Coordinates of C-alpha atoms and ligand atoms in Angstrom, one line a residue:
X261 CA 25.3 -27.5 19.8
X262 CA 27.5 -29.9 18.4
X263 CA 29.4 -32.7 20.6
X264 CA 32.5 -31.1 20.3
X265 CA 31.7 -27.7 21.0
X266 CA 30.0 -29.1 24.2
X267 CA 33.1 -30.6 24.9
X268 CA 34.8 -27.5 24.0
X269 CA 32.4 -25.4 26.5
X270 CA 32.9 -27.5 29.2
X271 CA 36.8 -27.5 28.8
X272 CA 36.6 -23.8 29.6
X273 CA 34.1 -23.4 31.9
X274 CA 37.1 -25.8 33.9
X275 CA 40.0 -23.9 32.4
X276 CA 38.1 -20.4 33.8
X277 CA 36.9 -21.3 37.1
X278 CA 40.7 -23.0 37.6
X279 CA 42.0 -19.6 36.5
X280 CA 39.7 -17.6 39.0
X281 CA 41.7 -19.4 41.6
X282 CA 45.4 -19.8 39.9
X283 CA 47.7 -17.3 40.5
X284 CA 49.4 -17.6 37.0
X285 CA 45.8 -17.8 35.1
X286 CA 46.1 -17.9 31.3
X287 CA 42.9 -17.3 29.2
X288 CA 41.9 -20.3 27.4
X289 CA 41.8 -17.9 24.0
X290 CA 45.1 -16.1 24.5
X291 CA 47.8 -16.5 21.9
X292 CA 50.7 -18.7 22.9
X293 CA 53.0 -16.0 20.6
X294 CA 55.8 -14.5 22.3
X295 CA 56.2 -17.1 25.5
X296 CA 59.5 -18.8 26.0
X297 CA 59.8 -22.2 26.5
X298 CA 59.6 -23.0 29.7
X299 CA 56.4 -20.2 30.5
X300 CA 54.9 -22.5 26.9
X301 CA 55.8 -25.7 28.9
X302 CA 53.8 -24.5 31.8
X303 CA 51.1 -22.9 30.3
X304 CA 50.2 -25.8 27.2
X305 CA 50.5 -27.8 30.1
X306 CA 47.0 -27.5 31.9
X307 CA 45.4 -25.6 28.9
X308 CA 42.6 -28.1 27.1
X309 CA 44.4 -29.4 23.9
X310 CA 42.1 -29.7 21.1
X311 CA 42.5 -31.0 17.7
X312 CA 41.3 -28.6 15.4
X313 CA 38.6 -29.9 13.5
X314 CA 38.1 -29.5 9.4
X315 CA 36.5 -26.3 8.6
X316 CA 32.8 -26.1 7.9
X317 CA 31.7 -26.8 4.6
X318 CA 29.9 -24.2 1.7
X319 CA 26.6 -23.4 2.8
X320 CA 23.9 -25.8 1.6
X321 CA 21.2 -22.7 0.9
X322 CA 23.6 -19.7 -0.5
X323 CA 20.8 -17.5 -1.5
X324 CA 19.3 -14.2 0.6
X325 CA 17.4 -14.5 3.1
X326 CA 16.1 -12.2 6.6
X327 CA 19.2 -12.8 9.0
X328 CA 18.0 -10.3 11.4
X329 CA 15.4 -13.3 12.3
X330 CA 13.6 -14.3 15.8
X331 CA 16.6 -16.6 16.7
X332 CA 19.4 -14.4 16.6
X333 CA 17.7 -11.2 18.3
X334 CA 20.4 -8.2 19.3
X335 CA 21.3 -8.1 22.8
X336 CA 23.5 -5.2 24.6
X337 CA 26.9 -6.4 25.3
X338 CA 27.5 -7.8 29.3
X339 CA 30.5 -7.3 31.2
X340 CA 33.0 -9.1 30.0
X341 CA 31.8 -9.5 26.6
X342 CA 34.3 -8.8 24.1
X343 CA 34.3 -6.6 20.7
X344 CA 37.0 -5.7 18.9
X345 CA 37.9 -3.9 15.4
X346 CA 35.9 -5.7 13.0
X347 CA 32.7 -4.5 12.7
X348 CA 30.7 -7.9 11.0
X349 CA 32.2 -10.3 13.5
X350 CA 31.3 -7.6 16.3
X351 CA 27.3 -7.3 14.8
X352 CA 27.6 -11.4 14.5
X353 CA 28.4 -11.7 18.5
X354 CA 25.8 -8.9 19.3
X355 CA 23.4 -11.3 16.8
X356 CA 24.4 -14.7 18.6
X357 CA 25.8 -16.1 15.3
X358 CA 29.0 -16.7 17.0
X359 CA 29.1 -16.9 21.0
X360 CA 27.9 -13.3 22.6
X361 CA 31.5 -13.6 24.6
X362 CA 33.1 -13.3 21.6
X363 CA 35.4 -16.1 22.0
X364 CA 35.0 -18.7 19.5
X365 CA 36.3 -21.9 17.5
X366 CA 37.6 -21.0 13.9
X367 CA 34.8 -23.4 12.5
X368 CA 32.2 -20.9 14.3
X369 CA 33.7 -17.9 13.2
X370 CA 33.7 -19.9 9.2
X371 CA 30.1 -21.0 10.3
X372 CA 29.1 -17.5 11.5
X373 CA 30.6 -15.1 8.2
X374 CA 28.5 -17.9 5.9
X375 CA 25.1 -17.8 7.5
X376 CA 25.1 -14.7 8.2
X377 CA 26.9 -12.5 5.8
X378 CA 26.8 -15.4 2.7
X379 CA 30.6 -14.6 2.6
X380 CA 32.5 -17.1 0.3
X381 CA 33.8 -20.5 1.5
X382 CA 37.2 -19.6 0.6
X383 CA 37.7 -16.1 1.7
X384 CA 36.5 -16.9 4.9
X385 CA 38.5 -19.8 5.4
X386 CA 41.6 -17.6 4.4
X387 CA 40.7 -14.9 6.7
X388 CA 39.9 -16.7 9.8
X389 CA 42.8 -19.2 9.4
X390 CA 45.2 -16.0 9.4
X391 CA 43.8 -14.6 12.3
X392 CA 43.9 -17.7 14.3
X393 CA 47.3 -18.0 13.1
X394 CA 49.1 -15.2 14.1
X395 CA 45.8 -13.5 17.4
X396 CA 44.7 -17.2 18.4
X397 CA 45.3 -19.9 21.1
X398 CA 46.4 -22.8 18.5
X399 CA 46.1 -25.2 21.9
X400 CA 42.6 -24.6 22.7
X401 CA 41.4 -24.0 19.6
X402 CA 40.0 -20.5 20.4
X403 CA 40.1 -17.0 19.1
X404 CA 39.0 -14.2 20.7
X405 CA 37.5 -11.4 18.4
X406 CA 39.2 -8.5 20.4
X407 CA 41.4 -7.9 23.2
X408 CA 42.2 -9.6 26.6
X409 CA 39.6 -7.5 28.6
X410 CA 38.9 -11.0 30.7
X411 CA 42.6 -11.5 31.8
X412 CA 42.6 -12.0 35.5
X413 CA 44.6 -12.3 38.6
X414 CA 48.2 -11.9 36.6
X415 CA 50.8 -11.3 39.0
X416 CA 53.1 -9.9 37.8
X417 CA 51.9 -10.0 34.1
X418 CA 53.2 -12.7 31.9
X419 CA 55.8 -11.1 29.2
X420 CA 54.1 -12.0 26.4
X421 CA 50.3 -12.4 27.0
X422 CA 48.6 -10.4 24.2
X423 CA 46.1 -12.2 21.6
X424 CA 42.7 -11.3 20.1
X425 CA 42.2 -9.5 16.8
X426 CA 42.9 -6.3 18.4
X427 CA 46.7 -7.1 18.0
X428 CA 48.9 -5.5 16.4
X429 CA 50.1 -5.4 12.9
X430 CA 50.0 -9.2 12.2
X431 CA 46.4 -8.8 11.4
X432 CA 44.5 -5.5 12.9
X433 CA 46.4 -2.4 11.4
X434 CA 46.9 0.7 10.2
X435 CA 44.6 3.3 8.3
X436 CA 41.5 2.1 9.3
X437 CA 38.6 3.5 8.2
X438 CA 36.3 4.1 11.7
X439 CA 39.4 2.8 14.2
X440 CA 42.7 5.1 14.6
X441 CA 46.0 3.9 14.6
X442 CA 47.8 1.7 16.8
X443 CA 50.6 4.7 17.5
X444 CA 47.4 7.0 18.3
X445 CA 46.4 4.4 21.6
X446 CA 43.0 3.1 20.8
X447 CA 43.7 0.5 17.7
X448 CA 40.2 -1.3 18.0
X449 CA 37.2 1.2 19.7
X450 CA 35.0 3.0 17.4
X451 CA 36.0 6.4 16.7
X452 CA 33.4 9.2 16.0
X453 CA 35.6 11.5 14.5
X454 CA 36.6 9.0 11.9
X455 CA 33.3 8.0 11.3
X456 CA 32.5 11.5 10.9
X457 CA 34.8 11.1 8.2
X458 CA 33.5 7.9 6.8
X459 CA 29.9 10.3 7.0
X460 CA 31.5 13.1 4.6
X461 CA 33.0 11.2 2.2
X462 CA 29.8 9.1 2.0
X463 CA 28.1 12.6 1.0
X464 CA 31.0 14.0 -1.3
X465 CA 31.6 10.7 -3.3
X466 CA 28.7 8.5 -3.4
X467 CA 25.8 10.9 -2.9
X468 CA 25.0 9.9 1.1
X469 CA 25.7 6.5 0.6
X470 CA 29.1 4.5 0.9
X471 CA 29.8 2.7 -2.3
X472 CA 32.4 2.0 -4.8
X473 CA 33.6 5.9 -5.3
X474 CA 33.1 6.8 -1.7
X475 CA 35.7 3.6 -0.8
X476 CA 38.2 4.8 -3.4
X477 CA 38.9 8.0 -2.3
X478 CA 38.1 7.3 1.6
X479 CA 41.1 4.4 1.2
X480 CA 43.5 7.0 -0.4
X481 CA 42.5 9.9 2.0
X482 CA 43.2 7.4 5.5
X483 CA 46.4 6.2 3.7
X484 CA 47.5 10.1 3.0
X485 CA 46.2 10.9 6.7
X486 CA 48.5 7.9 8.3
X487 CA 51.7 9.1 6.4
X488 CA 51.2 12.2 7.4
X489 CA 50.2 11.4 11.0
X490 CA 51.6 8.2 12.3
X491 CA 55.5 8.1 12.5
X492 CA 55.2 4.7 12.6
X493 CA 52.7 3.9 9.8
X494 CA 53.2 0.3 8.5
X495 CA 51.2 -0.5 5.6
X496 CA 52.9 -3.8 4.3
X497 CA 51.5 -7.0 3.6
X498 CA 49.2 -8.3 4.9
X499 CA 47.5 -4.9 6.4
X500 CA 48.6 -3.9 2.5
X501 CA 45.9 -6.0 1.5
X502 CA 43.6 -6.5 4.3
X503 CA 42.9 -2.8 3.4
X504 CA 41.8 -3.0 0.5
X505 CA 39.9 -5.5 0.7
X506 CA 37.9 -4.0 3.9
X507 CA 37.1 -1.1 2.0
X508 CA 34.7 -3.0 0.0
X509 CA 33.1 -4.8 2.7
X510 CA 30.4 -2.1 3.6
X511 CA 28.8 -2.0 0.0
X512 CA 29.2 -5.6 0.0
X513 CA 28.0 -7.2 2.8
X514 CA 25.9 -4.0 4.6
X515 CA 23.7 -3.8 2.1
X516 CA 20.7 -5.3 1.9
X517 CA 20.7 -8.6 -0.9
X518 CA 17.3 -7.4 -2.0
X519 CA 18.9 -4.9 -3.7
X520 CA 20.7 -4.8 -7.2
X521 CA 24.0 -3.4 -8.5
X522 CA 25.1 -2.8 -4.7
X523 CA 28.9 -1.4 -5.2
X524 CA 26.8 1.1 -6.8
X525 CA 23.5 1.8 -4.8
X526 CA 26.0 1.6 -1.4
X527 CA 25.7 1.7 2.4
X528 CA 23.1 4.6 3.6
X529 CA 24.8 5.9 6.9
X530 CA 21.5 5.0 9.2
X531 CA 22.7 1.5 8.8
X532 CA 26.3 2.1 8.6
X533 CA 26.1 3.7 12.2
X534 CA 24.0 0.4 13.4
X535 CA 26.9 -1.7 11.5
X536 CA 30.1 0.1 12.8
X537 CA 29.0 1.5 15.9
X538 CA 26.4 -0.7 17.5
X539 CA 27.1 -4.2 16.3
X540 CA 23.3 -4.3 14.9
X541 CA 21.6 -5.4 11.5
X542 CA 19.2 -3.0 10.8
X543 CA 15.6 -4.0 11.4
X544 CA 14.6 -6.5 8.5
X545 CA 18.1 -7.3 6.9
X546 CA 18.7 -9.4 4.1
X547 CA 22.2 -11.3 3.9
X548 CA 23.8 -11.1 -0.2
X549 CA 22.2 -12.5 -2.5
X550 CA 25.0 -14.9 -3.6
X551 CA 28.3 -16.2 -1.8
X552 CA 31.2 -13.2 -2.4
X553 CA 34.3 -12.2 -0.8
X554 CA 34.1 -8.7 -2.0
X555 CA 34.8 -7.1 -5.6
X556 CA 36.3 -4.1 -6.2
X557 CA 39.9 -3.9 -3.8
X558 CA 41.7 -3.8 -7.2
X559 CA 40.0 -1.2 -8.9
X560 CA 40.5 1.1 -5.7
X561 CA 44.0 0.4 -5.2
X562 CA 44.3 1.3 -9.2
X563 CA 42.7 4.6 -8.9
X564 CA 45.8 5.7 -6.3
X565 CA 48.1 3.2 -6.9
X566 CA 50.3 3.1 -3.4
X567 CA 53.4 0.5 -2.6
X568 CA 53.4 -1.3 0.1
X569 CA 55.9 0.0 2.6
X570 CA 56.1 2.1 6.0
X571 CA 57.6 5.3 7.6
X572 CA 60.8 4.9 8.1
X573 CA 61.8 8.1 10.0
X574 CA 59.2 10.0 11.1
X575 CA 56.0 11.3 9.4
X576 CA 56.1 11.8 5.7
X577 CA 59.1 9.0 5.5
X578 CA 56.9 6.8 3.6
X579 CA 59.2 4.6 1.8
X580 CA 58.0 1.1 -0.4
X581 CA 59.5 -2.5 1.0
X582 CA 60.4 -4.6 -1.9
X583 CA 60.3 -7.5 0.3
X584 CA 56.6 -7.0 1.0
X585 CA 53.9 -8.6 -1.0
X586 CA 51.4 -6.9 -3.1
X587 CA 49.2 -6.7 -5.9
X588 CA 51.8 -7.7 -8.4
X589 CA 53.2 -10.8 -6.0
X590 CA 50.1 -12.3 -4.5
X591 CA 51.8 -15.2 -4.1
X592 CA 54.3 -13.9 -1.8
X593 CA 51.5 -12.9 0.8
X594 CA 51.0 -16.6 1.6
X595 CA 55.0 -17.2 1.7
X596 CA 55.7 -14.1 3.8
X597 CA 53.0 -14.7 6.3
X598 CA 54.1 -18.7 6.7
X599 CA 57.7 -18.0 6.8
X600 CA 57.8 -14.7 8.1
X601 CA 54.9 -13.6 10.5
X602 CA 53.9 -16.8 11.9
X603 CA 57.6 -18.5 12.2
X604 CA 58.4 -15.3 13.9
X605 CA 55.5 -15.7 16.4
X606 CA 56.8 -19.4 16.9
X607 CA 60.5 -19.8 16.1
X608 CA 60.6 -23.2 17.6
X609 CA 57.1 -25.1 18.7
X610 CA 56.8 -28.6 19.9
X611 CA 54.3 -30.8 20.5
X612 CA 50.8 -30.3 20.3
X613 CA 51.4 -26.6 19.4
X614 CA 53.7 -27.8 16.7
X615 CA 51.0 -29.9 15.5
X616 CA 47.9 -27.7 15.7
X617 CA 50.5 -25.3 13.7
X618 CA 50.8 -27.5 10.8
X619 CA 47.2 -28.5 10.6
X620 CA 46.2 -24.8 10.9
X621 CA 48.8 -24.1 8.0
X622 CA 47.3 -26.7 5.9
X623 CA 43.8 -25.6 6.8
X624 CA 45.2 -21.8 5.7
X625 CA 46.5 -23.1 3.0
X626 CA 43.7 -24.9 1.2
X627 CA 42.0 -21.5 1.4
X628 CA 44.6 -19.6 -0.5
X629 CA 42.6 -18.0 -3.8
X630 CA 46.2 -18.1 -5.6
X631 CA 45.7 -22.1 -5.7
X632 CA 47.6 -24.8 -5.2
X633 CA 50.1 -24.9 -7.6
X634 CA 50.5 -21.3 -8.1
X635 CA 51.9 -20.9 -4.9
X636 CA 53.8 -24.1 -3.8
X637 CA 53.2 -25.0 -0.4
X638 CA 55.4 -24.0 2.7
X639 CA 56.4 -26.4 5.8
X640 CA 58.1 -24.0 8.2
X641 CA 57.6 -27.2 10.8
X642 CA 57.9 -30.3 8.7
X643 CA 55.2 -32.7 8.1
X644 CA 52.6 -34.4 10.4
Ligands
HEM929 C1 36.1 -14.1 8.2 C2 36.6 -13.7 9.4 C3 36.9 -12.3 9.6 C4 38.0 -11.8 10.4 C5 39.0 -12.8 11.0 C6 38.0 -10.4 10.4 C7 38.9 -9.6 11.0 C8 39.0 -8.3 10.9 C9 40.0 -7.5 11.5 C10 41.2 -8.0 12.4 C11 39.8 -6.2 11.2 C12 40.6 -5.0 11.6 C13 41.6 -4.6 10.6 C14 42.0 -3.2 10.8 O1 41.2 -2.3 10.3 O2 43.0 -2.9 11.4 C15 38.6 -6.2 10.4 C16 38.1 -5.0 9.8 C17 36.9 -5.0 9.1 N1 36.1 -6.1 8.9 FE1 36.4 -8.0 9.4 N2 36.9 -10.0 9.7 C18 36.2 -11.0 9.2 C19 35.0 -11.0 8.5 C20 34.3 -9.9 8.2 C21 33.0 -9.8 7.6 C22 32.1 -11.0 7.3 C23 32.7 -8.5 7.5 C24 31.4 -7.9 7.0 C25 30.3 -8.4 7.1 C26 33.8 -7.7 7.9 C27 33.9 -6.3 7.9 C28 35.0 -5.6 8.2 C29 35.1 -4.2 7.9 C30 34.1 -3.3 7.2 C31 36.4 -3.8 8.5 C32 37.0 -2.4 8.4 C33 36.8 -1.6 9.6 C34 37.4 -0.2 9.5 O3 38.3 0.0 8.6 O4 37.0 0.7 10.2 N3 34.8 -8.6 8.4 N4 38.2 -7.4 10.2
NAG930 C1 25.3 -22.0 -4.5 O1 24.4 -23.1 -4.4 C2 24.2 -23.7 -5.7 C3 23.1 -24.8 -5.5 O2 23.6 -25.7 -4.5 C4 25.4 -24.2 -6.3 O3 25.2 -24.7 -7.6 C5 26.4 -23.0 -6.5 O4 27.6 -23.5 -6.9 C6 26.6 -22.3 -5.1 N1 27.4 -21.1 -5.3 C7 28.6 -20.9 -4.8 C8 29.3 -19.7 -5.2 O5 29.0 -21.6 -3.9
NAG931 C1 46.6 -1.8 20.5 O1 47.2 -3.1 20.3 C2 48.3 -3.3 21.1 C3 48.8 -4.7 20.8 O2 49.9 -4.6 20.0 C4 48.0 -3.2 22.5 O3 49.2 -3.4 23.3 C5 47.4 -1.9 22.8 O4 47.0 -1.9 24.2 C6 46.2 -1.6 21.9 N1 45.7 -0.3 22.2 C7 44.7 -0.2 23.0 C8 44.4 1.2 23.4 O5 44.0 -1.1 23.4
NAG932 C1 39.7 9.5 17.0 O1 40.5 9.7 15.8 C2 40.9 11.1 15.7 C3 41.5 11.3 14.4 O2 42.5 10.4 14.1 C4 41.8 11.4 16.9 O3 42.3 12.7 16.8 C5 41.1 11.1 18.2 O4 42.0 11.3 19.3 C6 40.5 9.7 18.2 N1 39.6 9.7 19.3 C7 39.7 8.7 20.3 C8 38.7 8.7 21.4 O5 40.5 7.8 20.2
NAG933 C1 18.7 -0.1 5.7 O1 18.5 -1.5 5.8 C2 17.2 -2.0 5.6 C3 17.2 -3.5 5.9 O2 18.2 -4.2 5.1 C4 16.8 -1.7 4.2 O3 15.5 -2.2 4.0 C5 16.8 -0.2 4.0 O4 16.5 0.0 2.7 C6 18.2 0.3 4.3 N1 18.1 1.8 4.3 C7 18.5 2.5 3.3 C8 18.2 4.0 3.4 O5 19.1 2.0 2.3
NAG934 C1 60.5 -20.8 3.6 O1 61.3 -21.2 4.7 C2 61.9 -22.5 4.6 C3 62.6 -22.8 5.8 O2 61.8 -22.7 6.9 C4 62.8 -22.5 3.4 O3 63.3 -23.8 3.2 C5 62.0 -22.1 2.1 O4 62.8 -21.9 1.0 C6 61.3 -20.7 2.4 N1 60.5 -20.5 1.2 C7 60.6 -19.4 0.5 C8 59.7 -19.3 -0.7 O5 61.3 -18.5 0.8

């Protein structure tokens, strides 16, 4: 354990047994989105303010290696523990990679997707930054990887107080493959019917095994289902391409890195179900055998092309958003979540939320596989 994240600990062991007793408790990892300004004067306030530290670097050894390893043994979840919809950052908490709460700095979360998934420097600086963007506390310095299960003693209920990756549609969305739709209630849980799904189309397409044809077809037949389904399907960026992109995550980073040619060979559904459903490596796994951020979320958006868009009136209103980003305008998804999603979240921050915004934008930023230049750099709240 590092200084800081001693520090870090300690701040909210005080900021949780303060709230036990507060009547207007506020989770140390609950976003700040939403509040007005006098709840955000209260509440920033007595939170810990943290300056958020530069990300973690590349890993030094980026090779394969056992993961499922004495020092990071499976546990059941306790109460309290949270999970959300993301299955590798769920099996990471279950692992102890990142903290078995499953609250945790951006840095661990970086640190955590590295060691134990070998996923690329960049992609998960770019996913993690987004998420604490838009589902994070950007005071504290903490994200949670789910909901707001630990909220206590609110009475009456803030406005406002949602947070955790299990929000909706700035990050978590629609046309999951093993979670249903927000619209449908439960936008986070494992579902068994969808996985049943996940199951057959891992039989149909990819001979028992979930690989690059079983992804293709799955992605187009949860789109199709959502239209059809969800009145108020929304599949514009960035759920447009976080999509994608977690379609090719089970071939790519829940197979073992022992193994060659792995968009191909696949996922056998013994270790999907300990992936999705239980949070658990299987027994002996092997992280990739190189750093990636997944290949192949362009070839299976090609094979059913699909604009980004929404229903607009009901099922089967599916109707494309020109303003939304996509595979032709990559650059816009940086500009649209900067100037759209997160200046919505916070039309008007001051102070240390103002500043932890513009070092988590730059931090963002840096990440962006467009590179600088390509996509010219956006200051929604000035400069430091
Ligand atoms: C780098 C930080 C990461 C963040 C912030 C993150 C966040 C998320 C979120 C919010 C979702 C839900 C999106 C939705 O379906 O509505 C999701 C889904 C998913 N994530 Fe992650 N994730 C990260 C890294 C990873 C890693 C390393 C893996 C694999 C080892 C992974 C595998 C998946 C998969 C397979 C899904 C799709 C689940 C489904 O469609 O049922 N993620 N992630
Ligand atoms: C992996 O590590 C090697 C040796 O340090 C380095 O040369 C290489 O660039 C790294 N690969 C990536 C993708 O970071
Ligand atoms: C889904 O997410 C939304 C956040 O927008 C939340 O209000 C809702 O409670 C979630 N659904 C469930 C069943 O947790
Ligand atoms: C799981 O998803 C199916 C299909 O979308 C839905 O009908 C069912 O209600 C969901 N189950 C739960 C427990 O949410
Ligand atoms: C399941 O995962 C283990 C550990 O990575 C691996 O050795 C095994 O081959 C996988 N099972 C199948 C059927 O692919
Ligand atoms: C983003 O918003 C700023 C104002 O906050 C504006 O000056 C800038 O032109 C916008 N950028 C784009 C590319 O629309």
């Amino acid at each position: 354990m590092t200084l800081n994240s001693t520090f870090l600990s300690l701040f909210a062991l005080i900021s949780l047994l303060s709230s036990l007793s507060a009547t207007s408790s506020f989770p140390s990892y609950s976003s700040l989105a939403g509040l007005s300004e006098r709840e955000l004067d209260e509440v920033v306030a007595w939170l810990p303010q943290v300056l958020p530290p530069s990300p973690p670097p590349p890993l030094k050894f980026n090779g394969t290696k056992l993961v499922n390893d004495r020092d990071h043994p499976w546990k059941p979840i306790r109460k309290g523990d949270i999970r959300g919809p993301c299955p590798g950052l769920n099996t990471l908490a279950s692992h102890g990679y990142l903290p078995r709460d499953g609250v945790a700095t951006p840095s661990q979360i970086i640190e955590a997707v590295q060691e134990g998934f070998n996923m690329a420097s960049a992609t998960a600086r770019f996913a993690t930054y987004a998420a604490h963007l838009v589902d994070g506390n950007l005071v504290t310095d903490l994200l949670s990887i789910g909901g707001k299960t630990r909220r206590t003693g609110v009475d009456p209920p803030p406005p406002a107080i949602v947070g955790g990756l299990n929000t909706h549609s700035v990050f978590e969305g629609d046309s999951s493959m093993t979670r249903g739709d927000d619209f449908f209630g439960d936008n986070h849980s494992f579902n068994q019917t969808l996985f049943d799904q996940f199951v057959e189309y891992s039989n149909k397409y990819g001979g028992g095994f979930y690989n690059l044809a079983t992804a293709t077809e799955l992605r187009h037949r949860r789109i199709q289902e959502s239209i059809a389904t969800n009145p108020q399907f929304d599949f514009t960026s960035p759920r447009f391409f976080t999509a994608f992109a977690e379609s090719t995550f089970p071939y790519t980073f829940f197979v073992d890195g022992r193994i060659s040619d792995r968009a191909t060979a696949g996922l056998d559904m013994t270790n999907a179900t300990l992936f999705f459903r239980d949070s658990k490596y299987p027994l002996d796994f092997w992280r990739p055998p190189a750093p990636t951020g997944g290949t192949g979320a362009l070839q299976i958006f090609s094979a059913y092309p699909v604009a980004a868009g929404r229903n607009v009136d009901g099922v089967n209103t599916f109707t494309p958003d020109p303003t939304s980003a996509d595979f032709s305008n990559i650059c816009l998804l940086y500009t649209n979540f900067v100037n759209k999603t997160v200046k919505g979240l916070y039309p008007n921050p001051t102070g240390v939320l103002r500043r932890n915004l513009i070092i988590n934008l730059g931090y963002f930023y840096n990440a962006f596989p467009g590179g600088v230049g390509e996509c010219p750099e956006q200051f929604p709240y000035g400069t430091l």
